[in-house]
């Protein structure tokens, strides 16, 4: 009858299945986690489970359901004290919007998320926001601002040795320099991204 551990157990089961690529099983576990958390009035866990459900829909290219669950997650987490989970959900919703080329909306989400991460001094989260804001600038013809934000993100992430997003941001830098017609610098960024991806 321990709703906290039951909700957590389903959440861990969902996370493991997601990492194994079993998306249907992951979705089922996250839904159970959200239901148990809701019944137990565990607001933070309920919101985090909705966010995980949204992440699964994002990976499955179901943008409509992803945004539906991100909004459920965000509105639920606004009632909790878990600011990092709230900022992460807003960030992930922005990421889904960015991938769907909704640049203006993505920018607003990233900006709000960044403010929350800065307030609680969560540097990794701030770095993700900076990098993603940089990618919005890169996609909207503002290469100078893109470069500034992405470089700032990379510096923070290198300190915490978080290489996956660095690889993604380096590819964005490559694209920026390709658009400028500087193929050598673009190639350098692409090679650096590849080396980090292969190493880590």
PDB file of C-alpha atoms in Angstrom:
ATOM      1  CA  UNK A   1       0.000   0.000   0.000  1.00  0.00           C
ATOM      2  CA  UNK A   2       2.988   2.335  -0.348  1.00  0.00           C
ATOM      3  CA  UNK A   3       1.967   4.626  -3.218  1.00  0.00           C
ATOM      4  CA  UNK A   4       5.330   6.413  -3.228  1.00  0.00           C
ATOM      5  CA  UNK A   5       7.405   3.261  -3.832  1.00  0.00           C
ATOM      6  CA  UNK A   6       4.821   1.753  -6.180  1.00  0.00           C
ATOM      7  CA  UNK A   7       4.819   4.886  -8.333  1.00  0.00           C
ATOM      8  CA  UNK A   8       8.642   4.961  -8.285  1.00  0.00           C
ATOM      9  CA  UNK A   9       8.817   1.270  -9.183  1.00  0.00           C
ATOM     10  CA  UNK A  10       6.611   1.738 -12.241  1.00  0.00           C
ATOM     11  CA  UNK A  11       8.655   4.816 -13.190  1.00  0.00           C
ATOM     12  CA  UNK A  12      11.954   2.862 -13.002  1.00  0.00           C
ATOM     13  CA  UNK A  13      10.383   0.041 -15.014  1.00  0.00           C
ATOM     14  CA  UNK A  14       9.357   2.610 -17.638  1.00  0.00           C
ATOM     15  CA  UNK A  15      12.829   4.152 -17.731  1.00  0.00           C
ATOM     16  CA  UNK A  16      14.494   0.751 -18.154  1.00  0.00           C
ATOM     17  CA  UNK A  17      12.128  -0.254 -20.957  1.00  0.00           C
ATOM     18  CA  UNK A  18      12.709   3.062 -22.684  1.00  0.00           C
ATOM     19  CA  UNK A  19      16.486   2.540 -22.583  1.00  0.00           C
ATOM     20  CA  UNK A  20      15.982  -0.958 -24.016  1.00  0.00           C
ATOM     21  CA  UNK A  21      13.834   0.466 -26.814  1.00  0.00           C
ATOM     22  CA  UNK A  22      10.623  -1.204 -25.578  1.00  0.00           C
ATOM     23  CA  UNK A  23       8.517   1.923 -26.001  1.00  0.00           C
ATOM     24  CA  UNK A  24       5.072   0.297 -25.587  1.00  0.00           C
ATOM     25  CA  UNK A  25       6.093  -1.330 -22.308  1.00  0.00           C
ATOM     26  CA  UNK A  26       7.703   1.941 -21.169  1.00  0.00           C
ATOM     27  CA  UNK A  27       4.546   3.911 -21.954  1.00  0.00           C
ATOM     28  CA  UNK A  28       2.399   1.407 -20.054  1.00  0.00           C
ATOM     29  CA  UNK A  29       4.666   1.608 -16.980  1.00  0.00           C
ATOM     30  CA  UNK A  30       4.780   5.425 -17.010  1.00  0.00           C
ATOM     31  CA  UNK A  31       0.963   5.589 -17.272  1.00  0.00           C
ATOM     32  CA  UNK A  32       0.679   3.262 -14.244  1.00  0.00           C
ATOM     33  CA  UNK A  33       3.219   5.415 -12.402  1.00  0.00           C
ATOM     34  CA  UNK A  34       1.137   8.551 -13.087  1.00  0.00           C
ATOM     35  CA  UNK A  35      -2.103   6.849 -11.969  1.00  0.00           C
ATOM     36  CA  UNK A  36      -0.596   5.596  -8.689  1.00  0.00           C
ATOM     37  CA  UNK A  37       0.993   8.999  -8.016  1.00  0.00           C
ATOM     38  CA  UNK A  38      -2.311  10.777  -8.683  1.00  0.00           C
ATOM     39  CA  UNK A  39      -4.196   8.412  -6.346  1.00  0.00           C
ATOM     40  CA  UNK A  40      -1.532   8.965  -3.679  1.00  0.00           C
ATOM     41  CA  UNK A  41      -1.573  12.766  -4.140  1.00  0.00           C
ATOM     42  CA  UNK A  42       2.140  12.663  -5.069  1.00  0.00           C
ATOM     43  CA  UNK A  43       2.032  15.769  -7.260  1.00  0.00           C
ATOM     44  CA  UNK A  44       5.722  15.874  -8.208  1.00  0.00           C
ATOM     45  CA  UNK A  45       5.789  12.178  -9.185  1.00  0.00           C
ATOM     46  CA  UNK A  46       2.550  12.530 -11.135  1.00  0.00           C
ATOM     47  CA  UNK A  47       3.990  15.461 -13.112  1.00  0.00           C
ATOM     48  CA  UNK A  48       7.281  13.660 -13.760  1.00  0.00           C
ATOM     49  CA  UNK A  49       5.383  10.598 -15.016  1.00  0.00           C
ATOM     50  CA  UNK A  50       3.365  12.782 -17.440  1.00  0.00           C
ATOM     51  CA  UNK A  51       6.630  14.273 -18.678  1.00  0.00           C
ATOM     52  CA  UNK A  52       8.073  10.772 -19.226  1.00  0.00           C
ATOM     53  CA  UNK A  53       4.912   9.797 -21.156  1.00  0.00           C
ATOM     54  CA  UNK A  54       5.381  12.913 -23.304  1.00  0.00           C
ATOM     55  CA  UNK A  55       9.026  11.957 -23.922  1.00  0.00           C
ATOM     56  CA  UNK A  56       7.901   8.543 -25.223  1.00  0.00           C
ATOM     57  CA  UNK A  57       5.414  10.191 -27.583  1.00  0.00           C
ATOM     58  CA  UNK A  58       8.177  12.548 -28.762  1.00  0.00           C
ATOM     59  CA  UNK A  59      10.502   9.618 -29.546  1.00  0.00           C
ATOM     60  CA  UNK A  60       7.557   7.949 -31.356  1.00  0.00           C
ATOM     61  CA  UNK A  61       7.000  11.099 -33.484  1.00  0.00           C
ATOM     62  CA  UNK A  62       3.507  11.616 -32.036  1.00  0.00           C
ATOM     63  CA  UNK A  63       3.795  15.391 -31.584  1.00  0.00           C
ATOM     64  CA  UNK A  64       0.131  15.971 -30.705  1.00  0.00           C
ATOM     65  CA  UNK A  65       0.122  13.521 -27.770  1.00  0.00           C
ATOM     66  CA  UNK A  66       3.597  14.650 -26.696  1.00  0.00           C
ATOM     67  CA  UNK A  67       2.459  18.271 -26.343  1.00  0.00           C
ATOM     68  CA  UNK A  68      -0.745  17.172 -24.600  1.00  0.00           C
ATOM     69  CA  UNK A  69       1.264  15.339 -21.928  1.00  0.00           C
ATOM     70  CA  UNK A  70       3.942  18.038 -21.646  1.00  0.00           C
ATOM     71  CA  UNK A  71       1.164  20.527 -20.859  1.00  0.00           C
ATOM     72  CA  UNK A  72      -0.299  18.105 -18.284  1.00  0.00           C
ATOM     73  CA  UNK A  73       3.172  17.684 -16.760  1.00  0.00           C
ATOM     74  CA  UNK A  74       3.871  21.424 -16.648  1.00  0.00           C
ATOM     75  CA  UNK A  75       0.500  22.358 -15.116  1.00  0.00           C
ATOM     76  CA  UNK A  76       0.849  19.546 -12.526  1.00  0.00           C
ATOM     77  CA  UNK A  77       4.460  20.412 -11.634  1.00  0.00           C
ATOM     78  CA  UNK A  78       3.571  24.102 -11.204  1.00  0.00           C
ATOM     79  CA  UNK A  79       1.590  22.913  -8.134  1.00  0.00           C
ATOM     80  CA  UNK A  80       4.652  21.155  -6.667  1.00  0.00           C
ATOM     81  CA  UNK A  81       7.903  22.395  -5.191  1.00  0.00           C
ATOM     82  CA  UNK A  82      10.008  20.369  -7.654  1.00  0.00           C
ATOM     83  CA  UNK A  83      11.392  23.281  -9.677  1.00  0.00           C
ATOM     84  CA  UNK A  84      14.024  21.184 -11.477  1.00  0.00           C
ATOM     85  CA  UNK A  85      11.352  18.735 -12.737  1.00  0.00           C
ATOM     86  CA  UNK A  86       9.184  21.690 -13.816  1.00  0.00           C
ATOM     87  CA  UNK A  87      12.059  23.384 -15.675  1.00  0.00           C
ATOM     88  CA  UNK A  88      13.015  20.048 -17.287  1.00  0.00           C
ATOM     89  CA  UNK A  89       9.452  19.481 -18.541  1.00  0.00           C
ATOM     90  CA  UNK A  90       9.316  22.996 -19.988  1.00  0.00           C
ATOM     91  CA  UNK A  91      12.721  22.397 -21.623  1.00  0.00           C
ATOM     92  CA  UNK A  92      11.608  19.056 -23.132  1.00  0.00           C
ATOM     93  CA  UNK A  93       8.372  20.602 -24.423  1.00  0.00           C
ATOM     94  CA  UNK A  94      10.476  23.310 -26.054  1.00  0.00           C
ATOM     95  CA  UNK A  95      12.670  20.625 -27.589  1.00  0.00           C
ATOM     96  CA  UNK A  96       9.608  18.947 -29.130  1.00  0.00           C
ATOM     97  CA  UNK A  97       8.526  22.315 -30.538  1.00  0.00           C
ATOM     98  CA  UNK A  98      12.037  22.962 -31.897  1.00  0.00           C
ATOM     99  CA  UNK A  99      12.050  19.586 -33.670  1.00  0.00           C
ATOM    100  CA  UNK A 100       8.698  20.527 -35.247  1.00  0.00           C
ATOM    101  CA  UNK A 101      10.114  23.887 -36.415  1.00  0.00           C
ATOM    102  CA  UNK A 102       7.850  25.915 -34.078  1.00  0.00           C
ATOM    103  CA  UNK A 103      10.757  28.252 -33.345  1.00  0.00           C
ATOM    104  CA  UNK A 104       8.922  31.139 -31.660  1.00  0.00           C
ATOM    105  CA  UNK A 105       7.128  28.858 -29.185  1.00  0.00           C
ATOM    106  CA  UNK A 106      10.293  26.814 -28.563  1.00  0.00           C
ATOM    107  CA  UNK A 107      12.195  30.022 -27.774  1.00  0.00           C
ATOM    108  CA  UNK A 108       9.587  31.036 -25.162  1.00  0.00           C
ATOM    109  CA  UNK A 109       9.743  27.617 -23.487  1.00  0.00           C
ATOM    110  CA  UNK A 110      13.562  27.591 -23.405  1.00  0.00           C
ATOM    111  CA  UNK A 111      13.672  31.124 -22.003  1.00  0.00           C
ATOM    112  CA  UNK A 112      11.273  30.276 -19.149  1.00  0.00           C
ATOM    113  CA  UNK A 113      13.107  27.035 -18.394  1.00  0.00           C
ATOM    114  CA  UNK A 114      16.471  28.854 -18.338  1.00  0.00           C
ATOM    115  CA  UNK A 115      15.166  31.406 -15.808  1.00  0.00           C
ATOM    116  CA  UNK A 116      14.006  28.615 -13.483  1.00  0.00           C
ATOM    117  CA  UNK A 117      17.301  26.707 -13.790  1.00  0.00           C
ATOM    118  CA  UNK A 118      19.246  29.917 -13.094  1.00  0.00           C
ATOM    119  CA  UNK A 119      17.117  30.644 -10.020  1.00  0.00           C
ATOM    120  CA  UNK A 120      17.950  27.234  -8.487  1.00  0.00           C
ATOM    121  CA  UNK A 121      21.551  27.366  -9.840  1.00  0.00           C
ATOM    122  CA  UNK A 122      21.190  24.148 -11.862  1.00  0.00           C
ATOM    123  CA  UNK A 123      23.996  24.633 -14.377  1.00  0.00           C
ATOM    124  CA  UNK A 124      23.420  21.584 -16.574  1.00  0.00           C
ATOM    125  CA  UNK A 125      19.804  22.592 -17.166  1.00  0.00           C
ATOM    126  CA  UNK A 126      20.894  26.141 -17.949  1.00  0.00           C
ATOM    127  CA  UNK A 127      23.424  24.766 -20.464  1.00  0.00           C
ATOM    128  CA  UNK A 128      20.719  22.729 -22.261  1.00  0.00           C
ATOM    129  CA  UNK A 129      18.582  25.863 -22.498  1.00  0.00           C
ATOM    130  CA  UNK A 130      21.468  27.956 -23.840  1.00  0.00           C
ATOM    131  CA  UNK A 131      22.310  25.318 -26.450  1.00  0.00           C
ATOM    132  CA  UNK A 132      18.702  24.941 -27.523  1.00  0.00           C
ATOM    133  CA  UNK A 133      18.203  28.721 -27.687  1.00  0.00           C
ATOM    134  CA  UNK A 134      21.321  28.722 -29.869  1.00  0.00           C
ATOM    135  CA  UNK A 135      19.722  26.141 -32.167  1.00  0.00           C
ATOM    136  CA  UNK A 136      16.595  28.323 -32.448  1.00  0.00           C
ATOM    137  CA  UNK A 137      18.818  31.271 -33.448  1.00  0.00           C
ATOM    138  CA  UNK A 138      20.662  29.038 -35.943  1.00  0.00           C
ATOM    139  CA  UNK A 139      17.355  28.043 -37.549  1.00  0.00           C
ATOM    140  CA  UNK A 140      16.046  31.605 -37.704  1.00  0.00           C
ATOM    141  CA  UNK A 141      19.019  33.193 -39.475  1.00  0.00           C
ATOM    142  CA  UNK A 142      20.804  34.679 -36.446  1.00  0.00           C
ATOM    143  CA  UNK A 143      24.213  32.939 -36.562  1.00  0.00           C
ATOM    144  CA  UNK A 144      26.062  35.327 -34.203  1.00  0.00           C
ATOM    145  CA  UNK A 145      23.564  34.809 -31.366  1.00  0.00           C
ATOM    146  CA  UNK A 146      23.449  31.081 -32.140  1.00  0.00           C
ATOM    147  CA  UNK A 147      27.212  30.771 -31.863  1.00  0.00           C
ATOM    148  CA  UNK A 148      27.345  32.781 -28.606  1.00  0.00           C
ATOM    149  CA  UNK A 149      24.693  30.652 -26.869  1.00  0.00           C
ATOM    150  CA  UNK A 150      25.968  27.295 -28.162  1.00  0.00           C
ATOM    151  CA  UNK A 151      29.573  28.059 -27.162  1.00  0.00           C
ATOM    152  CA  UNK A 152      28.428  29.071 -23.674  1.00  0.00           C
ATOM    153  CA  UNK A 153      26.484  25.787 -23.383  1.00  0.00           C
ATOM    154  CA  UNK A 154      29.461  23.695 -24.539  1.00  0.00           C
ATOM    155  CA  UNK A 155      31.785  25.304 -21.950  1.00  0.00           C
ATOM    156  CA  UNK A 156      29.385  24.416 -19.097  1.00  0.00           C
ATOM    157  CA  UNK A 157      28.743  20.882 -20.387  1.00  0.00           C
ATOM    158  CA  UNK A 158      32.449  20.105 -20.871  1.00  0.00           C
ATOM    159  CA  UNK A 159      33.004  20.797 -17.165  1.00  0.00           C
ATOM    160  CA  UNK A 160      30.326  18.242 -16.238  1.00  0.00           C
ATOM    161  CA  UNK A 161      31.500  15.837 -19.001  1.00  0.00           C
ATOM    162  CA  UNK A 162      27.989  15.669 -20.509  1.00  0.00           C
ATOM    163  CA  UNK A 163      28.986  14.810 -24.071  1.00  0.00           C
ATOM    164  CA  UNK A 164      25.723  13.837 -25.775  1.00  0.00           C
ATOM    165  CA  UNK A 165      24.318  17.393 -26.008  1.00  0.00           C
ATOM    166  CA  UNK A 166      27.797  18.715 -26.845  1.00  0.00           C
ATOM    167  CA  UNK A 167      27.815  16.471 -29.950  1.00  0.00           C
ATOM    168  CA  UNK A 168      24.388  17.821 -30.958  1.00  0.00           C
ATOM    169  CA  UNK A 169      25.439  21.447 -30.426  1.00  0.00           C
ATOM    170  CA  UNK A 170      28.709  20.958 -32.340  1.00  0.00           C
ATOM    171  CA  UNK A 171      26.666  19.798 -35.347  1.00  0.00           C
ATOM    172  CA  UNK A 172      24.628  23.010 -35.064  1.00  0.00           C
ATOM    173  CA  UNK A 173      27.898  24.952 -35.101  1.00  0.00           C
ATOM    174  CA  UNK A 174      28.920  23.010 -38.200  1.00  0.00           C
ATOM    175  CA  UNK A 175      25.656  24.045 -39.895  1.00  0.00           C
ATOM    176  CA  UNK A 176      26.207  27.697 -38.952  1.00  0.00           C
ATOM    177  CA  UNK A 177      29.663  27.730 -40.559  1.00  0.00           C
ATOM    178  CA  UNK A 178      28.416  25.892 -43.646  1.00  0.00           C
ATOM    179  CA  UNK A 179      25.830  28.652 -44.125  1.00  0.00           C
ATOM    180  CA  UNK A 180      28.614  31.230 -43.773  1.00  0.00           C
ATOM    181  CA  UNK A 181      30.552  29.402 -46.500  1.00  0.00           C
ATOM    182  CA  UNK A 182      33.417  28.521 -44.141  1.00  0.00           C
ATOM    183  CA  UNK A 183      33.748  24.820 -44.949  1.00  0.00           C
ATOM    184  CA  UNK A 184      37.000  24.272 -43.035  1.00  0.00           C
ATOM    185  CA  UNK A 185      35.597  25.505 -39.694  1.00  0.00           C
ATOM    186  CA  UNK A 186      32.369  23.577 -40.366  1.00  0.00           C
ATOM    187  CA  UNK A 187      34.423  20.423 -40.960  1.00  0.00           C
ATOM    188  CA  UNK A 188      36.369  20.994 -37.721  1.00  0.00           C
ATOM    189  CA  UNK A 189      33.133  21.162 -35.704  1.00  0.00           C
ATOM    190  CA  UNK A 190      31.747  18.075 -37.447  1.00  0.00           C
ATOM    191  CA  UNK A 191      34.953  16.095 -36.771  1.00  0.00           C
ATOM    192  CA  UNK A 192      34.984  17.156 -33.117  1.00  0.00           C
ATOM    193  CA  UNK A 193      31.356  16.040 -32.749  1.00  0.00           C
ATOM    194  CA  UNK A 194      32.146  12.686 -34.365  1.00  0.00           C
ATOM    195  CA  UNK A 195      35.228  12.124 -32.175  1.00  0.00           C
ATOM    196  CA  UNK A 196      33.265  12.798 -28.970  1.00  0.00           C
ATOM    197  CA  UNK A 197      30.380  10.594 -30.166  1.00  0.00           C
ATOM    198  CA  UNK A 198      32.755   7.713 -30.936  1.00  0.00           C
ATOM    199  CA  UNK A 199      34.687   8.120 -27.676  1.00  0.00           C
ATOM    200  CA  UNK A 200      31.669   8.398 -25.364  1.00  0.00           C
TER     201      UNK A 200
END
